[in-house]
PDB file of C-alpha atoms in Angstrom:
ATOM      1  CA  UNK A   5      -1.823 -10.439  -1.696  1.00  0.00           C
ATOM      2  CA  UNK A   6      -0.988 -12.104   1.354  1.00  0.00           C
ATOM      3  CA  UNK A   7       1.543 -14.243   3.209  1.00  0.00           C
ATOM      4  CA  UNK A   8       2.094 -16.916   4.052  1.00  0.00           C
ATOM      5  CA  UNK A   9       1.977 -17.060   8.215  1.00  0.00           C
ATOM      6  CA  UNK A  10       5.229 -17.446   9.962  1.00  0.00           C
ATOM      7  CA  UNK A  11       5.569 -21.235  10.994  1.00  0.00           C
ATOM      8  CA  UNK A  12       6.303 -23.173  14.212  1.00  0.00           C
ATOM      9  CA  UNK A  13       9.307 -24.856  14.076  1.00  0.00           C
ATOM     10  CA  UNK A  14      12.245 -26.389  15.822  1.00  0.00           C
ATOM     11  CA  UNK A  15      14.183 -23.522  14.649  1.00  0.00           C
ATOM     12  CA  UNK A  16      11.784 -20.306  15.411  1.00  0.00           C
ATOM     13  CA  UNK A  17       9.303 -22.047  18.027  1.00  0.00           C
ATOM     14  CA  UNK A  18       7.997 -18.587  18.370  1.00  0.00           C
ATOM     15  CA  UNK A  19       7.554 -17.839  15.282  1.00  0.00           C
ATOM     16  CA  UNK A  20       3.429 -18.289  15.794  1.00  0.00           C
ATOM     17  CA  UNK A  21       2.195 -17.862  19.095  1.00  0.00           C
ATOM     18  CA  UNK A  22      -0.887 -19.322  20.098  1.00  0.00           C
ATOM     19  CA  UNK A  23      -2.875 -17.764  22.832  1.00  0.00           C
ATOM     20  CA  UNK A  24      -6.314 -18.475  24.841  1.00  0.00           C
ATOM     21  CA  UNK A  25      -8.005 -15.748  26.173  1.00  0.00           C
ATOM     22  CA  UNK A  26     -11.930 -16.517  27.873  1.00  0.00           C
ATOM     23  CA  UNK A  27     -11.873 -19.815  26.727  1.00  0.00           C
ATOM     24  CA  UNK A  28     -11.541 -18.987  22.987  1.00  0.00           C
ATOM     25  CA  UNK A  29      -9.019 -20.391  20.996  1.00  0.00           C
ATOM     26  CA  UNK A  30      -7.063 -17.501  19.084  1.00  0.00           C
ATOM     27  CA  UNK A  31      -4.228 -17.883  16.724  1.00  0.00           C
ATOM     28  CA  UNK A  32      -2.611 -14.608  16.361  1.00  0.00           C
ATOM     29  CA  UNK A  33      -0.434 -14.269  13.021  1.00  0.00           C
ATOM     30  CA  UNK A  34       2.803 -12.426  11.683  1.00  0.00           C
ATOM     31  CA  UNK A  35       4.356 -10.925   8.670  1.00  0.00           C
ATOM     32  CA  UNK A  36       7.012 -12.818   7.646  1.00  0.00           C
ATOM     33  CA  UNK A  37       9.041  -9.757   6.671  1.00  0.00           C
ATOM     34  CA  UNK A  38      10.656  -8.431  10.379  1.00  0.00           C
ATOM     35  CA  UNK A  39      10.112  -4.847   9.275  1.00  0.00           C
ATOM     36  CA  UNK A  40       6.399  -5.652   8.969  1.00  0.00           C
ATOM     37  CA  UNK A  41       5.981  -7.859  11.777  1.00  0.00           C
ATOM     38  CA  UNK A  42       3.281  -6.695  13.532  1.00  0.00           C
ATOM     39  CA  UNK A  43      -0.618  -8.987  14.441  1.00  0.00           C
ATOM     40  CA  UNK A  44      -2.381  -8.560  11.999  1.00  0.00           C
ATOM     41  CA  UNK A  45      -6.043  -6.898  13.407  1.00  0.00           C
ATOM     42  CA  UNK A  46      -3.130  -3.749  13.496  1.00  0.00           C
ATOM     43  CA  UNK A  47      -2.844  -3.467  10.113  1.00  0.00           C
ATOM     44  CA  UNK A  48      -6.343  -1.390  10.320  1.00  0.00           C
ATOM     45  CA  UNK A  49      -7.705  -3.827   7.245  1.00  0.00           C
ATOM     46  CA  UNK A  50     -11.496  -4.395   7.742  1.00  0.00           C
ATOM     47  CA  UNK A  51     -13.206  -8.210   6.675  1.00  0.00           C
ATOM     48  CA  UNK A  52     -13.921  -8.020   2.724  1.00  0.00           C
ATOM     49  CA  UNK A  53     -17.383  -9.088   4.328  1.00  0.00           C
ATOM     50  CA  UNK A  54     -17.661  -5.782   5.909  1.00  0.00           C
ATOM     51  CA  UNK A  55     -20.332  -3.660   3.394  1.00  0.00           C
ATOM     52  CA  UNK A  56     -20.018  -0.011   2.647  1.00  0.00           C
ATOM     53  CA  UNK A  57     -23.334   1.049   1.172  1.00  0.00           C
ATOM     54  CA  UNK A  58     -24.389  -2.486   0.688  1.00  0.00           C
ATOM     55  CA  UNK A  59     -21.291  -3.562  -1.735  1.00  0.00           C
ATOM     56  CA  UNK A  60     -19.166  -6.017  -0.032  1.00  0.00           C
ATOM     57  CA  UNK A  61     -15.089  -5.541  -0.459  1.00  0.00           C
ATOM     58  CA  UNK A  62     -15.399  -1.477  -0.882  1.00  0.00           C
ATOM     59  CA  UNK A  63     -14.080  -0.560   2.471  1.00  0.00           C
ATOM     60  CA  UNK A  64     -11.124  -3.027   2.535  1.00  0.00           C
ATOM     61  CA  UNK A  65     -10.389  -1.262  -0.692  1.00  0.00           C
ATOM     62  CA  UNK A  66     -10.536   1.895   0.924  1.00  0.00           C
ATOM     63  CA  UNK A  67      -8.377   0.943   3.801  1.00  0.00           C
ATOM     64  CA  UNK A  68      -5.528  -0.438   1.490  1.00  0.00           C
ATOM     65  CA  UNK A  69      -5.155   2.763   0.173  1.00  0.00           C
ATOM     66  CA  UNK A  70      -5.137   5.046   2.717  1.00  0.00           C
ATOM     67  CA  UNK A  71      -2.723   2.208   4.585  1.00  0.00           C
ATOM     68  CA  UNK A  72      -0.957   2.593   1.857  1.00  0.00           C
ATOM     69  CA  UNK A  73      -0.931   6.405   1.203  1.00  0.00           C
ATOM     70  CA  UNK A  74       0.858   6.535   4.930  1.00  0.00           C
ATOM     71  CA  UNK A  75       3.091   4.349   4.339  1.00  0.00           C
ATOM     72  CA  UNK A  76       1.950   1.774   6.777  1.00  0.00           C
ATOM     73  CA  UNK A  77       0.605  -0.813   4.250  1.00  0.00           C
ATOM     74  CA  UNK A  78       2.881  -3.794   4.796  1.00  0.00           C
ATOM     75  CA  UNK A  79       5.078  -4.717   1.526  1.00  0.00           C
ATOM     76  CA  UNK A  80       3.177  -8.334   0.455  1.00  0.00           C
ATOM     77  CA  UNK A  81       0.233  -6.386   0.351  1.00  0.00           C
ATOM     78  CA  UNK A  82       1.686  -3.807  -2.184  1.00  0.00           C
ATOM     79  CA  UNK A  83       2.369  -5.871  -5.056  1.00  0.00           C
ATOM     80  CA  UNK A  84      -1.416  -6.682  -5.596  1.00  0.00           C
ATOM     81  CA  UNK A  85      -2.475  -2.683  -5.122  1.00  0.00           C
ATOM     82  CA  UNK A  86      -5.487  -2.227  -8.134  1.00  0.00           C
ATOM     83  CA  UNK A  87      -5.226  -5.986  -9.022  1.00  0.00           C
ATOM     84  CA  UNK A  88      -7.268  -8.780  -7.889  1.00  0.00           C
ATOM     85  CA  UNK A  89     -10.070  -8.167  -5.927  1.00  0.00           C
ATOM     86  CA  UNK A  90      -9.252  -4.319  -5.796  1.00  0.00           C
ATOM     87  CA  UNK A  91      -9.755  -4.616  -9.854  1.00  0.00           C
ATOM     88  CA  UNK A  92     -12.380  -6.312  -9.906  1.00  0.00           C
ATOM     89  CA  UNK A  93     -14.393  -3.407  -7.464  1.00  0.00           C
ATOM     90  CA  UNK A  94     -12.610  -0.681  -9.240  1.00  0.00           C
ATOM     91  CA  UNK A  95     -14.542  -2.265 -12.361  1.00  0.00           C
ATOM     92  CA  UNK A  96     -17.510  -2.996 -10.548  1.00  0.00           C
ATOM     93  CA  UNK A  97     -17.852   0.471 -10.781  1.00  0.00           C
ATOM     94  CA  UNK A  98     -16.261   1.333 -13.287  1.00  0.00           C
ATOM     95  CA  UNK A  99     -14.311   3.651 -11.900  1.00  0.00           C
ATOM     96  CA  UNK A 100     -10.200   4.126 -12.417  1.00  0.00           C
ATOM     97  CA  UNK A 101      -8.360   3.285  -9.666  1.00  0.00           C
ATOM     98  CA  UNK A 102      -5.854   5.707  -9.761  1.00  0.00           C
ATOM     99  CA  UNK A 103      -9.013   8.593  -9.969  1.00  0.00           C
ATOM    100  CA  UNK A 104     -10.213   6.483  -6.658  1.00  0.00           C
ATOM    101  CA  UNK A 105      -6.406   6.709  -4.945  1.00  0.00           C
ATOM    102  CA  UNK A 106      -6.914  10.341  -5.542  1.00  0.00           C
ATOM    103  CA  UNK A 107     -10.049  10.979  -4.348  1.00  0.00           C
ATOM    104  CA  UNK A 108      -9.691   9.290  -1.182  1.00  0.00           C
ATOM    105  CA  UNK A 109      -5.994  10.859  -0.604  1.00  0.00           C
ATOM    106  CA  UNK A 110      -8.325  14.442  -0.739  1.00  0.00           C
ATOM    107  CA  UNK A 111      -9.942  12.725   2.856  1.00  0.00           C
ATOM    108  CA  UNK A 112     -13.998  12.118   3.062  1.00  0.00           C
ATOM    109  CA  UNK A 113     -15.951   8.924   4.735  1.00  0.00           C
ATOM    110  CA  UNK A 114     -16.246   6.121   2.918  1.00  0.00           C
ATOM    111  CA  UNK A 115     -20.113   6.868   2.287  1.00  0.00           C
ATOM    112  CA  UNK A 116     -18.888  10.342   0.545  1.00  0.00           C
ATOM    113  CA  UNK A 117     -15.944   8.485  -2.114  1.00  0.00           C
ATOM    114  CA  UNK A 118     -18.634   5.693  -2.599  1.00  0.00           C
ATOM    115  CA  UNK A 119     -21.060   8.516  -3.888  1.00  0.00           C
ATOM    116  CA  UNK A 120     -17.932  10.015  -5.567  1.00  0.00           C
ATOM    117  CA  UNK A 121     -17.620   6.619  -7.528  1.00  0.00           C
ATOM    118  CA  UNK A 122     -21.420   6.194  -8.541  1.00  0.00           C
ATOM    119  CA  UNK A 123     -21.265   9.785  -9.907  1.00  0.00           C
ATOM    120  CA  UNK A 124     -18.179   9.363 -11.846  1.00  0.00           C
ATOM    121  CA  UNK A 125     -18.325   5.774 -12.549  1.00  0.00           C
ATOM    122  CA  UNK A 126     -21.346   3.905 -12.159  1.00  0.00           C
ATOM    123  CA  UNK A 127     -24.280   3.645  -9.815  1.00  0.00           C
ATOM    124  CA  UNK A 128     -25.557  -0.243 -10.011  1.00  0.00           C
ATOM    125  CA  UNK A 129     -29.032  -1.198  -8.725  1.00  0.00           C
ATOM    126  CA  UNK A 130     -29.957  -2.917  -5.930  1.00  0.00           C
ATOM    127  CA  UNK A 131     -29.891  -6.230  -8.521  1.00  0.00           C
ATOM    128  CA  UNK A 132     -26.955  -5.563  -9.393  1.00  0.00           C
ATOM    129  CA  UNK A 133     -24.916  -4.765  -6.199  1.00  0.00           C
ATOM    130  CA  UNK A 134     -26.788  -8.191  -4.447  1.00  0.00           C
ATOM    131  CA  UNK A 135     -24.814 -10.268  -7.497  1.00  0.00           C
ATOM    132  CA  UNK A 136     -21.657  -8.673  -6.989  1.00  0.00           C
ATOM    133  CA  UNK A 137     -22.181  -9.481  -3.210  1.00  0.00           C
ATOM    134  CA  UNK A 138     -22.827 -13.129  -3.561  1.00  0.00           C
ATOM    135  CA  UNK A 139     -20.234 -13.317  -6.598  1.00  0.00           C
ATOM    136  CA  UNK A 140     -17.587 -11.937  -4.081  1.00  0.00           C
ATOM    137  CA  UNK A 141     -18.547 -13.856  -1.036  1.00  0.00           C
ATOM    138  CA  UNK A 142     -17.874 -17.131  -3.077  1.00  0.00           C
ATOM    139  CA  UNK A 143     -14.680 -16.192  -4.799  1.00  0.00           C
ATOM    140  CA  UNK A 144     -12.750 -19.468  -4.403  1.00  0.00           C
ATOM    141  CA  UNK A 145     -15.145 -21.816  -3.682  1.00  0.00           C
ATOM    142  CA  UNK A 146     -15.682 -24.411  -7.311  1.00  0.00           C
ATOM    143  CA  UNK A 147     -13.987 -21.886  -9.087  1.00  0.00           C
ATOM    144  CA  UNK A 148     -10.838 -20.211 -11.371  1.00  0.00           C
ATOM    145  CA  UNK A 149      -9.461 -19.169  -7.827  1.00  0.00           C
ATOM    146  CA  UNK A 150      -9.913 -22.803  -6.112  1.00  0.00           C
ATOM    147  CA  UNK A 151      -6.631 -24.056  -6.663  1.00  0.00           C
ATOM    148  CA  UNK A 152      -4.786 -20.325  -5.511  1.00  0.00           C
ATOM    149  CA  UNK A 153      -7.062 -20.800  -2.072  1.00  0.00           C
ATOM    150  CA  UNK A 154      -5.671 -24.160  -1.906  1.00  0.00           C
ATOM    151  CA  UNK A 155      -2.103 -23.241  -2.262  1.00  0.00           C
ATOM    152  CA  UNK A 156      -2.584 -19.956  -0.211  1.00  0.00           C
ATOM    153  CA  UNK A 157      -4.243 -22.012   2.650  1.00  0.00           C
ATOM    154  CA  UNK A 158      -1.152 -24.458   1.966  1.00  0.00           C
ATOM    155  CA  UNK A 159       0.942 -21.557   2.567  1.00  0.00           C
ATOM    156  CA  UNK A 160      -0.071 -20.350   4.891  1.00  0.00           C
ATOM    157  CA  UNK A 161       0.146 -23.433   7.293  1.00  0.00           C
ATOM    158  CA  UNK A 162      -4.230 -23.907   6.823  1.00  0.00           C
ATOM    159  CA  UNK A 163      -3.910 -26.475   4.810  1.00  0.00           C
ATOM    160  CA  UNK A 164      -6.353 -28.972   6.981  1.00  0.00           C
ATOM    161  CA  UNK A 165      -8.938 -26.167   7.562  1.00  0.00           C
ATOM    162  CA  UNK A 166     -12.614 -27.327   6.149  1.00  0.00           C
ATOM    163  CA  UNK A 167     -13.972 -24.277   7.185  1.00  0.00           C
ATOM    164  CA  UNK A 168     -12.067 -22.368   4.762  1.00  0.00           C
ATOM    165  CA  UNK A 169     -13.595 -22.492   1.118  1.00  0.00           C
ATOM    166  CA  UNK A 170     -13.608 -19.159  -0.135  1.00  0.00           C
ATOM    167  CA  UNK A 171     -10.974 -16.132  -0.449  1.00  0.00           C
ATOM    168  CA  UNK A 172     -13.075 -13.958   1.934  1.00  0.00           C
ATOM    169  CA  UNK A 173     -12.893 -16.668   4.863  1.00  0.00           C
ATOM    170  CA  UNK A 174      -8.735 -17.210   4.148  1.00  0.00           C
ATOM    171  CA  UNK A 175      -8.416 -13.335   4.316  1.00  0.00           C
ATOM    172  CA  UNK A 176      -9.931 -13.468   6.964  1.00  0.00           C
ATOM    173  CA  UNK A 177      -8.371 -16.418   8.841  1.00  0.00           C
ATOM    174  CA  UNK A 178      -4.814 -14.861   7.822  1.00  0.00           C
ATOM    175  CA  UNK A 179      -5.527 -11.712   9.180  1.00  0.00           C
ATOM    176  CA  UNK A 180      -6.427 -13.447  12.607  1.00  0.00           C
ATOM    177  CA  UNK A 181     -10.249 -13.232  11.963  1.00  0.00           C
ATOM    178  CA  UNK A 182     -10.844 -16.133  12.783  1.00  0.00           C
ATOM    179  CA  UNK A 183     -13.722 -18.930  12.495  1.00  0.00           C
ATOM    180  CA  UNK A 184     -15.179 -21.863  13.885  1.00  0.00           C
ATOM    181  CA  UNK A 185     -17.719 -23.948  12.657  1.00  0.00           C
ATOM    182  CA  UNK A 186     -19.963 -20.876  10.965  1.00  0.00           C
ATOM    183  CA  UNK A 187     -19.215 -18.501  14.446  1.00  0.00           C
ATOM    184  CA  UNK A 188     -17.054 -15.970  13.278  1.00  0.00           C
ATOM    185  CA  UNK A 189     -13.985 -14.821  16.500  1.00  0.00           C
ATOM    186  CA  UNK A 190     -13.066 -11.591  16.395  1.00  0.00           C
ATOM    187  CA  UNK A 191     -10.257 -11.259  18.317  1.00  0.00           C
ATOM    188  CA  UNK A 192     -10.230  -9.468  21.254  1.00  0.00           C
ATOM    189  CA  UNK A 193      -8.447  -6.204  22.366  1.00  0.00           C
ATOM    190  CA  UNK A 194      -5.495  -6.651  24.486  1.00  0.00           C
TER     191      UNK A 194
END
């Protein structure tokens, strides 16, 4: 789902580039692939904190695919399309994801295909939709996925970062969303 971010070394020292911009520490990231190279906040991918009619996750999903539907969906992002956390929303509500990659190829806000999705899959109450929230938020954290964060954050060169203990915060670290302490950096624009 992702990768691993492209390491400092003797051999590519600039590989990673570190920049500080008004006194805020940002570490901006890259593909390891050249063709994909790009910083990350490009890719268009919003936080899987970010909440599209209250369900956490749903607009990320929604961004990989239409990413992905123009071709601009880096490669070690592909191989997890409809698995992992895109499963699990897909069957949140209960919805197929290949019915969802065609309904949001035919264009609409994300409000419109997440009414699409209630009335073809399943509309959960307000019950149901805060579980799911606070199930999602703490994927990784004293759970099945524990040990994957731990080798992600491994891979990823984040190894020795506390303030990392659930998939949500690594995505968002590795996508250059960074945080410190409980302050969440977004970076900012060049």
């Amino acid at each position: 789902m992702h990768r691993a971010i492209c390491a400092r070394s003797k051999n590519s020292p600039s590989a990673l580039q570190l920049a500080f911009r008004a006194g805020e520490r940002r570490l901006e990231t890259c593909v390891k692939r050249p063709q994909t190279r790009r910083w990350m906040r490009e890719l268009g991918l919003r936080s899987p904190s970010v909440k599209v009619g209250g369900i956490v996750y749903f607009g990320r999903l929604l961004d990989k695919i239409r990413q992905h539907a123009k071709g601009q969906l880096p490669s070690d992002y592909q191989a997890n399309l409809g698995r992992g956390f895109d499963s699990s929303c897909t069957k949140f509500l209960r919805i197929d994801y290949n019915r969802l990659i065609d309904r949001v190829k035919e264009g609409g806000s994300d409000e419109e295909i997440l009414q699409w999705c209630f009335a073809n899959g399943y509309r959960p109450s307000d019950d149901e939709v805060y579980v799911w929230n606070e199930f999602m938020r703490k994927r990784g954290w004293n759970d099945e996925l524990s040990e994957i964060l731990k080798r992600r954050k491994k891979e990823a060169g984040m190894a020795g970062r506390s303030e990392i203990q659930t998939m949500f915060t690594f995505i968002d670290a590795d996508e250059g969303r960074l945080l410190v302490g409980n302050q969440k950096l977004q970076p900012t624009p060049d």
